[in-house]
mmCIF file of C-alpha atoms and ligand atoms in Angstrom:
data_model
loop_
_atom_site.group_PDB
_atom_site.id
_atom_site.type_symbol
_atom_site.label_atom_id
_atom_site.label_comp_id
_atom_site.label_asym_id
_atom_site.label_seq_id
_atom_site.Cartn_x
_atom_site.Cartn_y
_atom_site.Cartn_z
ATOM 1 C CA MET J 1 62.878 -41.214 68.885
ATOM 2 C CA PRO J 2 63.314 -39.055 65.789
ATOM 3 C CA ASP J 3 66.413 -36.870 65.470
ATOM 4 C CA PRO J 4 65.732 -33.378 66.935
ATOM 5 C CA LEU J 5 67.338 -31.822 63.861
ATOM 6 C CA LEU J 6 64.698 -33.308 61.585
ATOM 7 C CA GLU J 7 61.358 -31.603 60.978
ATOM 8 C CA PHE J 8 58.717 -33.829 59.502
ATOM 9 C CA SER J 9 55.525 -32.747 57.793
ATOM 10 C CA PRO J 10 52.519 -34.156 59.678
ATOM 11 C CA ASP J 11 51.621 -36.743 57.007
ATOM 12 C CA VAL J 12 55.195 -38.041 56.691
ATOM 13 C CA LEU J 13 55.546 -38.299 60.472
ATOM 14 C CA ALA J 14 52.255 -40.190 60.769
ATOM 15 C CA ALA J 15 53.219 -42.611 57.999
ATOM 16 C CA LEU J 16 56.642 -43.304 59.526
ATOM 17 C CA GLN J 17 55.169 -43.841 62.989
ATOM 18 C CA ASN J 18 52.679 -46.350 61.577
ATOM 19 C CA GLY J 19 55.232 -48.149 59.397
ATOM 20 C CA GLY J 20 53.414 -46.890 56.316
ATOM 21 C CA PRO J 21 54.966 -46.441 52.871
ATOM 22 C CA VAL J 22 57.005 -43.255 52.355
ATOM 23 C CA VAL J 23 59.021 -42.168 49.304
ATOM 24 C CA ALA J 24 61.826 -39.608 49.681
ATOM 25 C CA LEU J 25 62.217 -37.041 46.882
ATOM 26 C CA GLU J 26 65.205 -34.812 46.196
ATOM 27 C CA SER J 27 65.141 -31.050 45.732
ATOM 28 C CA THR J 28 68.213 -30.170 43.646
ATOM 29 C CA ILE J 29 66.189 -31.035 40.588
ATOM 30 C CA ILE J 30 63.789 -28.276 41.741
ATOM 31 C CA THR J 31 66.375 -25.547 42.416
ATOM 32 C CA HIS J 32 69.123 -26.434 39.928
ATOM 33 C CA GLY J 33 67.696 -28.975 37.497
ATOM 34 C CA MET J 34 64.759 -27.173 35.887
ATOM 35 C CA PRO J 35 63.564 -23.595 35.328
ATOM 36 C CA PHE J 36 60.536 -22.071 37.054
ATOM 37 C CA PRO J 37 57.624 -22.879 36.706
ATOM 38 C CA GLN J 38 58.346 -26.327 35.219
ATOM 39 C CA ASN J 39 60.325 -27.188 38.360
ATOM 40 C CA ARG J 40 57.370 -26.419 40.647
ATOM 41 C CA ASP J 41 54.855 -28.210 38.430
ATOM 42 C CA THR J 42 57.108 -31.259 38.184
ATOM 43 C CA ALA J 43 57.657 -31.359 41.942
ATOM 44 C CA ARG J 44 53.884 -31.283 42.459
ATOM 45 C CA ASN J 45 53.255 -33.960 39.812
ATOM 46 C CA VAL J 46 55.891 -36.200 41.334
ATOM 47 C CA GLU J 47 54.329 -35.883 44.794
ATOM 48 C CA GLN J 48 50.924 -36.607 43.268
ATOM 49 C CA ALA J 49 52.273 -39.729 41.532
ATOM 50 C CA VAL J 50 53.597 -41.020 44.864
ATOM 51 C CA ARG J 51 50.206 -40.412 46.507
ATOM 52 C CA GLU J 52 48.353 -42.157 43.676
ATOM 53 C CA GLY J 53 50.670 -45.102 44.249
ATOM 54 C CA GLY J 54 49.487 -45.331 47.853
ATOM 55 C CA ALA J 55 52.576 -43.849 49.532
ATOM 56 C CA VAL J 56 53.390 -40.538 51.216
ATOM 57 C CA PRO J 57 55.847 -38.222 49.401
ATOM 58 C CA ALA J 58 58.654 -36.734 51.490
ATOM 59 C CA THR J 59 60.403 -33.993 49.542
ATOM 60 C CA ILE J 60 63.628 -33.180 51.390
ATOM 61 C CA ALA J 61 65.307 -29.753 51.651
ATOM 62 C CA ILE J 62 67.029 -27.494 54.191
ATOM 63 C CA LEU J 63 64.961 -24.379 54.890
ATOM 64 C CA GLY J 64 66.588 -21.739 57.082
ATOM 65 C CA GLY J 65 68.921 -24.379 58.500
ATOM 66 C CA ARG J 66 66.108 -26.792 59.393
ATOM 67 C CA ILE J 67 66.093 -30.208 57.768
ATOM 68 C CA ARG J 68 62.605 -30.632 56.325
ATOM 69 C CA ILE J 69 61.201 -34.029 55.440
ATOM 70 C CA GLY J 70 57.983 -33.344 53.597
ATOM 71 C CA LEU J 71 57.282 -29.787 52.398
ATOM 72 C CA SER J 72 54.027 -27.835 52.483
ATOM 73 C CA GLY J 73 52.681 -26.425 49.208
ATOM 74 C CA GLY J 74 53.952 -22.982 50.216
ATOM 75 C CA GLN J 75 57.438 -24.242 51.094
ATOM 76 C CA LEU J 76 57.686 -26.098 47.807
ATOM 77 C CA ASP J 77 56.611 -23.024 45.876
ATOM 78 C CA GLU J 78 59.158 -20.846 47.691
ATOM 79 C CA LEU J 79 61.969 -23.288 46.986
ATOM 80 C CA ALA J 80 60.989 -23.480 43.312
ATOM 81 C CA ARG J 81 61.186 -19.669 43.032
ATOM 82 C CA SER J 82 64.442 -19.339 45.011
ATOM 83 C CA ARG J 83 67.488 -18.177 43.094
ATOM 84 C CA SER J 84 69.825 -18.369 46.056
ATOM 85 C CA ALA J 85 69.295 -21.892 47.425
ATOM 86 C CA MET J 86 72.569 -23.775 47.933
ATOM 87 C CA LYS J 87 73.090 -27.088 46.140
ATOM 88 C CA LEU J 88 73.916 -29.418 49.010
ATOM 89 C CA SER J 89 75.756 -32.695 48.804
ATOM 90 C CA ARG J 90 77.511 -34.678 51.577
ATOM 91 C CA ALA J 91 80.353 -32.144 51.787
ATOM 92 C CA ASP J 92 78.237 -29.038 52.342
ATOM 93 C CA LEU J 93 75.071 -30.265 54.042
ATOM 94 C CA ALA J 94 76.297 -29.247 57.522
ATOM 95 C CA MET J 95 77.095 -25.701 56.333
ATOM 96 C CA ALA J 96 73.443 -25.028 55.509
ATOM 97 C CA VAL J 97 72.476 -26.315 58.957
ATOM 98 C CA SER J 98 75.159 -24.345 60.853
ATOM 99 C CA ARG J 99 74.506 -21.099 58.948
ATOM 100 C CA SER J 100 70.712 -21.419 59.008
ATOM 101 C CA ALA J 101 70.758 -21.304 55.218
ATOM 102 C CA THR J 102 68.346 -22.657 52.626
ATOM 103 C CA GLY J 103 69.478 -25.343 50.248
ATOM 104 C CA SER J 104 68.332 -28.230 48.131
ATOM 105 C CA THR J 105 69.627 -31.760 48.489
ATOM 106 C CA THR J 106 71.334 -33.786 45.758
ATOM 107 C CA VAL J 107 70.918 -37.538 45.484
ATOM 108 C CA ALA J 108 73.789 -37.988 47.974
ATOM 109 C CA ALA J 109 72.404 -35.565 50.575
ATOM 110 C CA THR J 110 68.839 -36.823 50.121
ATOM 111 C CA MET J 111 70.025 -40.390 50.792
ATOM 112 C CA ILE J 112 71.760 -39.271 53.988
ATOM 113 C CA ILE J 113 68.635 -37.541 55.307
ATOM 114 C CA ALA J 114 66.235 -40.260 54.148
ATOM 115 C CA HIS J 115 68.302 -42.800 56.053
ATOM 116 C CA LEU J 116 68.380 -40.613 59.201
ATOM 117 C CA ALA J 117 64.603 -40.371 58.929
ATOM 118 C CA GLY J 118 64.078 -44.112 58.424
ATOM 119 C CA ILE J 119 62.921 -43.877 54.789
ATOM 120 C CA GLU J 120 64.074 -46.771 52.608
ATOM 121 C CA VAL J 121 62.936 -45.708 49.137
ATOM 122 C CA PHE J 122 63.858 -42.600 47.155
ATOM 123 C CA ALA J 123 62.860 -41.495 43.648
ATOM 124 C CA THR J 124 64.878 -39.147 41.448
ATOM 125 C CA GLY J 125 65.454 -38.447 37.752
ATOM 126 C CA GLY J 126 69.028 -39.508 37.210
ATOM 127 C CA ILE J 127 71.990 -39.917 39.534
ATOM 128 C CA GLY J 128 75.259 -38.045 39.131
ATOM 129 C CA GLY J 129 78.328 -40.026 38.091
ATOM 130 C CA VAL J 130 81.672 -39.945 36.321
ATOM 131 C CA HIS J 131 81.836 -36.933 34.002
ATOM 132 C CA ARG J 132 83.269 -37.175 30.503
ATOM 133 C CA GLY J 133 86.944 -36.241 30.708
ATOM 134 C CA ALA J 134 87.100 -37.192 34.404
ATOM 135 C CA GLU J 135 90.581 -38.632 33.782
ATOM 136 C CA LEU J 136 91.689 -34.962 33.655
ATOM 137 C CA SER J 137 89.041 -33.128 35.716
ATOM 138 C CA PHE J 138 88.547 -35.819 38.395
ATOM 139 C CA ASP J 139 84.867 -34.778 38.365
ATOM 140 C CA ILE J 140 83.004 -37.721 39.854
ATOM 141 C CA SER J 141 79.707 -37.085 41.632
ATOM 142 C CA ALA J 142 79.533 -37.740 45.359
ATOM 143 C CA ASP J 143 76.306 -39.623 44.555
ATOM 144 C CA LEU J 144 78.370 -42.716 43.702
ATOM 145 C CA GLN J 145 80.179 -42.957 47.051
ATOM 146 C CA GLU J 146 76.894 -42.342 48.849
ATOM 147 C CA LEU J 147 75.289 -45.235 47.014
ATOM 148 C CA GLY J 148 78.227 -47.322 48.212
ATOM 149 C CA ARG J 149 77.588 -46.589 51.876
ATOM 150 C CA THR J 150 74.014 -45.505 52.667
ATOM 151 C CA PRO J 151 71.224 -48.112 52.679
ATOM 152 C CA VAL J 152 68.497 -46.501 50.588
ATOM 153 C CA ALA J 153 66.944 -47.843 47.366
ATOM 154 C CA VAL J 154 67.206 -45.175 44.666
ATOM 155 C CA VAL J 155 64.807 -45.369 41.732
ATOM 156 C CA CYS J 156 66.180 -43.449 38.729
ATOM 157 C CA ALA J 157 66.158 -43.561 34.927
ATOM 158 C CA GLY J 158 69.856 -44.414 34.868
ATOM 159 C CA ALA J 159 72.701 -41.944 35.165
ATOM 160 C CA LYS J 160 72.314 -38.753 33.164
ATOM 161 C CA ALA J 161 73.658 -39.371 29.660
ATOM 162 C CA ILE J 162 75.790 -36.218 29.869
ATOM 163 C CA LEU J 163 78.132 -38.472 31.871
ATOM 164 C CA ASP J 164 80.610 -41.132 30.913
ATOM 165 C CA LEU J 165 78.153 -43.994 31.394
ATOM 166 C CA PRO J 166 80.521 -47.001 31.079
ATOM 167 C CA ARG J 167 82.878 -45.529 33.707
ATOM 168 C CA THR J 168 79.961 -44.532 35.963
ATOM 169 C CA PHE J 169 78.746 -48.132 36.076
ATOM 170 C CA GLU J 170 82.303 -49.474 36.526
ATOM 171 C CA VAL J 171 82.656 -47.289 39.631
ATOM 172 C CA LEU J 172 79.296 -48.470 40.975
ATOM 173 C CA GLU J 173 80.410 -52.063 40.560
ATOM 174 C CA THR J 174 83.678 -51.320 42.378
ATOM 175 C CA LEU J 175 81.718 -49.754 45.234
ATOM 176 C CA GLY J 176 79.498 -52.825 45.461
ATOM 177 C CA VAL J 177 76.309 -51.064 44.398
ATOM 178 C CA PRO J 178 73.771 -53.375 42.772
ATOM 179 C CA VAL J 179 72.281 -51.915 39.587
ATOM 180 C CA LEU J 180 68.912 -53.480 38.785
ATOM 181 C CA ALA J 181 67.481 -52.651 35.365
ATOM 182 C CA TYR J 182 63.712 -52.770 35.518
ATOM 183 C CA GLY J 183 62.083 -54.830 32.759
ATOM 184 C CA GLN J 184 64.963 -54.852 30.264
ATOM 185 C CA ASP J 185 68.474 -56.218 29.747
ATOM 186 C CA GLU J 186 70.142 -52.869 29.129
ATOM 187 C CA ILE J 187 70.861 -50.017 31.517
ATOM 188 C CA PRO J 188 68.659 -47.080 30.473
ATOM 189 C CA ALA J 189 70.336 -43.751 29.638
ATOM 190 C CA PHE J 190 68.000 -41.175 31.250
ATOM 191 C CA TRP J 191 66.417 -39.478 28.178
ATOM 192 C CA SER J 192 66.778 -42.727 26.198
ATOM 193 C CA ARG J 193 65.762 -46.296 26.972
ATOM 194 C CA ARG J 194 68.982 -47.749 25.629
ATOM 195 C CA SER J 195 72.620 -47.143 26.530
ATOM 196 C CA GLY J 196 74.291 -50.082 24.799
ATOM 197 C CA LEU J 197 75.449 -51.245 28.249
ATOM 198 C CA ALA J 198 74.299 -54.610 29.547
ATOM 199 C CA ALA J 199 72.547 -54.336 32.900
ATOM 200 C CA PRO J 200 74.459 -56.136 35.660
ATOM 201 C CA LEU J 201 71.125 -57.401 37.070
ATOM 202 C CA ARG J 202 67.548 -57.390 35.784
ATOM 203 C CA VAL J 203 64.251 -57.470 37.668
ATOM 204 C CA ASP J 204 60.750 -57.611 36.204
ATOM 205 C CA ALA J 205 58.568 -57.154 39.258
ATOM 206 C CA VAL J 206 58.482 -54.937 42.330
ATOM 207 C CA ALA J 207 58.146 -57.989 44.593
ATOM 208 C CA ASP J 208 61.531 -59.161 43.286
ATOM 209 C CA ILE J 209 63.148 -55.850 44.224
ATOM 210 C CA ALA J 210 61.642 -56.070 47.721
ATOM 211 C CA ALA J 211 62.888 -59.663 48.118
ATOM 212 C CA PHE J 212 66.344 -58.643 46.890
ATOM 213 C CA MET J 213 66.482 -55.828 49.440
ATOM 214 C CA GLN J 214 65.429 -58.179 52.217
ATOM 215 C CA ALA J 215 68.135 -60.662 51.245
ATOM 216 C CA ARG J 216 70.710 -57.856 51.370
ATOM 217 C CA THR J 217 69.531 -56.915 54.852
ATOM 218 C CA SER J 218 69.836 -60.540 56.001
ATOM 219 C CA LEU J 219 73.352 -60.626 54.605
ATOM 220 C CA LYS J 220 74.151 -57.383 56.469
ATOM 221 C CA LEU J 221 75.255 -55.730 53.246
ATOM 222 C CA ASP J 222 75.272 -51.984 53.663
ATOM 223 C CA GLY J 223 75.009 -49.373 50.963
ATOM 224 C CA GLY J 224 72.320 -48.488 48.494
ATOM 225 C CA VAL J 225 70.545 -50.257 45.678
ATOM 226 C CA LEU J 226 70.090 -48.547 42.326
ATOM 227 C CA ILE J 227 66.953 -49.340 40.345
ATOM 228 C CA ALA J 228 67.214 -48.147 36.745
ATOM 229 C CA ASN J 229 63.744 -47.644 35.298
ATOM 230 C CA PRO J 230 63.623 -46.845 31.566
ATOM 231 C CA VAL J 231 61.710 -43.744 30.483
ATOM 232 C CA PRO J 232 58.373 -44.705 28.836
ATOM 233 C CA ALA J 233 58.829 -45.200 25.069
ATOM 234 C CA GLU J 234 56.426 -42.388 24.167
ATOM 235 C CA HIS J 235 58.597 -39.873 26.014
ATOM 236 C CA GLU J 236 62.083 -41.033 25.088
ATOM 237 C CA ILE J 237 64.551 -39.141 22.950
ATOM 238 C CA PRO J 238 66.541 -41.729 20.978
ATOM 239 C CA ALA J 239 70.172 -41.943 22.105
ATOM 240 C CA ASP J 240 71.627 -40.966 18.705
ATOM 241 C CA GLN J 241 69.603 -37.734 18.667
ATOM 242 C CA MET J 242 70.500 -36.887 22.245
ATOM 243 C CA GLN J 243 74.178 -37.637 21.617
ATOM 244 C CA VAL J 244 74.537 -34.722 19.171
ATOM 245 C CA PHE J 245 73.165 -32.228 21.701
ATOM 246 C CA ILE J 246 75.214 -33.707 24.546
ATOM 247 C CA GLU J 247 78.492 -33.466 22.642
ATOM 248 C CA GLN J 248 77.810 -29.834 21.766
ATOM 249 C CA ALA J 249 76.786 -28.931 25.339
ATOM 250 C CA VAL J 250 79.802 -30.687 26.898
ATOM 251 C CA ALA J 251 82.202 -28.947 24.476
ATOM 252 C CA GLU J 252 80.629 -25.556 25.210
ATOM 253 C CA SER J 253 80.776 -26.084 28.974
ATOM 254 C CA ALA J 254 84.517 -26.787 28.752
ATOM 255 C CA GLU J 255 85.027 -23.697 26.609
ATOM 256 C CA ALA J 256 83.030 -21.576 29.066
ATOM 257 C CA GLY J 257 85.171 -22.885 31.950
ATOM 258 C CA ILE J 258 82.242 -24.378 33.873
ATOM 259 C CA THR J 259 83.491 -26.539 36.765
ATOM 260 C CA GLY J 260 82.443 -28.137 40.045
ATOM 261 C CA LYS J 261 78.846 -28.014 41.200
ATOM 262 C CA ALA J 262 77.855 -25.814 38.291
ATOM 263 C CA VAL J 263 78.571 -28.455 35.622
ATOM 264 C CA THR J 264 75.431 -30.586 35.885
ATOM 265 C CA PRO J 265 72.942 -27.646 36.137
ATOM 266 C CA TRP J 266 74.675 -25.847 33.259
ATOM 267 C CA LEU J 267 74.558 -28.887 30.977
ATOM 268 C CA LEU J 268 70.900 -29.614 31.772
ATOM 269 C CA GLY J 269 69.965 -26.006 30.994
ATOM 270 C CA ARG J 270 71.920 -25.947 27.737
ATOM 271 C CA LEU J 271 70.426 -29.281 26.616
ATOM 272 C CA ALA J 272 66.912 -27.929 27.143
ATOM 273 C CA GLU J 273 67.807 -25.034 24.802
ATOM 274 C CA LEU J 274 69.492 -27.202 22.186
ATOM 275 C CA SER J 275 66.626 -29.715 22.136
ATOM 276 C CA ASP J 276 63.951 -26.984 21.979
ATOM 277 C CA GLY J 277 62.637 -27.979 25.385
ATOM 278 C CA ARG J 278 62.288 -31.673 24.583
ATOM 279 C CA SER J 279 64.899 -32.792 27.101
ATOM 280 C CA LEU J 280 62.971 -30.962 29.812
ATOM 281 C CA VAL J 281 59.653 -32.619 28.875
ATOM 282 C CA THR J 282 61.353 -36.034 28.913
ATOM 283 C CA ASN J 283 62.978 -35.248 32.265
ATOM 284 C CA GLN J 284 59.547 -34.387 33.719
ATOM 285 C CA ALA J 285 58.013 -37.593 32.365
ATOM 286 C CA LEU J 286 60.747 -39.905 33.587
ATOM 287 C CA ILE J 287 60.856 -38.598 37.139
ATOM 288 C CA THR J 288 57.087 -38.983 37.493
ATOM 289 C CA HIS J 289 57.390 -42.510 36.121
ATOM 290 C CA ASN J 290 60.126 -43.243 38.687
ATOM 291 C CA ALA J 291 57.951 -41.870 41.483
ATOM 292 C CA ARG J 292 55.230 -44.391 40.587
ATOM 293 C CA LEU J 293 57.631 -47.320 40.726
ATOM 294 C CA ALA J 294 59.143 -46.066 43.983
ATOM 295 C CA ALA J 295 55.675 -45.812 45.537
ATOM 296 C CA GLU J 296 54.920 -49.385 44.505
ATOM 297 C CA LEU J 297 58.195 -50.521 46.077
ATOM 298 C CA ALA J 298 57.535 -48.603 49.299
ATOM 299 C CA VAL J 299 54.077 -50.202 49.517
ATOM 300 C CA ALA J 300 55.594 -53.685 48.994
ATOM 301 C CA LEU J 301 58.233 -53.066 51.691
ATOM 302 C CA ALA J 302 55.691 -51.712 54.159
ATOM 303 C CA ALA J 303 53.582 -54.867 53.718
ATOM 304 C CA ARG J 304 56.440 -57.180 54.855
HETATM 305 N N1 PSU Q 1 68.452 -35.653 38.102
HETATM 306 C C1 PSU Q 1 67.780 -34.750 37.349
HETATM 307 N N2 PSU Q 1 68.111 -33.432 37.486
HETATM 308 C C2 PSU Q 1 69.037 -33.017 38.429
HETATM 309 C C3 PSU Q 1 69.719 -33.976 39.220
HETATM 310 C C4 PSU Q 1 69.374 -35.280 39.017
HETATM 311 O O1 PSU Q 1 66.927 -35.125 36.541
HETATM 312 O O2 PSU Q 1 69.238 -31.808 38.567
HETATM 313 C C5 PSU Q 1 70.718 -33.547 40.276
HETATM 314 C C6 PSU Q 1 70.695 -34.584 41.415
HETATM 315 O O3 PSU Q 1 70.418 -33.902 42.598
HETATM 316 C C7 PSU Q 1 72.074 -35.174 41.430
HETATM 317 C C8 PSU Q 1 72.880 -33.999 40.984
HETATM 318 O O4 PSU Q 1 72.453 -35.652 42.691
HETATM 319 O O5 PSU Q 1 72.094 -33.492 39.893
HETATM 320 C C9 PSU Q 1 74.268 -34.389 40.582
HETATM 321 O O6 PSU Q 1 75.098 -33.267 40.676
HETATM 322 P P1 PSU Q 1 76.685 -33.457 40.656
HETATM 323 O O7 PSU Q 1 76.991 -34.016 39.304
HETATM 324 O O8 PSU Q 1 77.233 -32.057 40.849
HETATM 325 O O9 PSU Q 1 77.042 -34.363 41.782
HETATM 326 MN MN1 MN Q 2 80.904 -32.837 40.155
#
């Protein structure tokens, strides 16, 4: 019996009822991660990539207080144009529901809803994590704790390189979150394939990820699994080039007094300016690439 709070699109509901493959998609990247119309076009391309992979895309958002799992073309367009949508994580999700507000879901909130809905696989661009200077600001994304507790497999291109990557992966290890690098020995760094950090675990095939997830279920291990899928080489921005822009953007954000929820969207916007739009093109490419891998994983899990 599905939760009465959840409203499924007809294709997502049918797939879930038949045990078919479904991939959850987040919406903060639409409302706060990219400008219009690139956000709308990317959201459509990502859904298309999931369909081409043989799975049903379930973009998740709160529209007028209703939890939507799977958006119509019109709903997606409206969200992409919205300038007032709330950015919802674990802490504020219930406020959008109780106030009948519209908001997009971060990685943390998307995991919560995907799990309520019975969806095991979720594709995003990059997770949030430990911000640079967190020893003073204490700014650590709620995405990390969520990965520690909610059993959803999250396919990403690593953590966004605006973060303190070594500390982000230390926290994930502490929380017991497996980090599987796909097809390489290093953790990818979102816009770049390399981070200089050795991957805790490596997998080279989707069947191995599915088997790993099944073994975790048998062991009654809760919490998420993070699959770090490197951006395709033709779309990457080498880490040393990106580093220059990141350092400038982070310094400017501190000077401008940007804090809290605004930090990640502000940095992503500033990096797109500093890189002449290249960071945005790479972001679009990597999330579509992640959607393909997530679809393949959902298909493998549905075939069990
Ligand atoms: N990945 C992207 N763009 C984004 C995000 C991820 O390519 O905008 C969003 C995700 O929703 C992630 C959020 O959960 O940024 C992290 O925000 P914060 O650092 O405030 O937790
Ligand atoms: Mn934060």
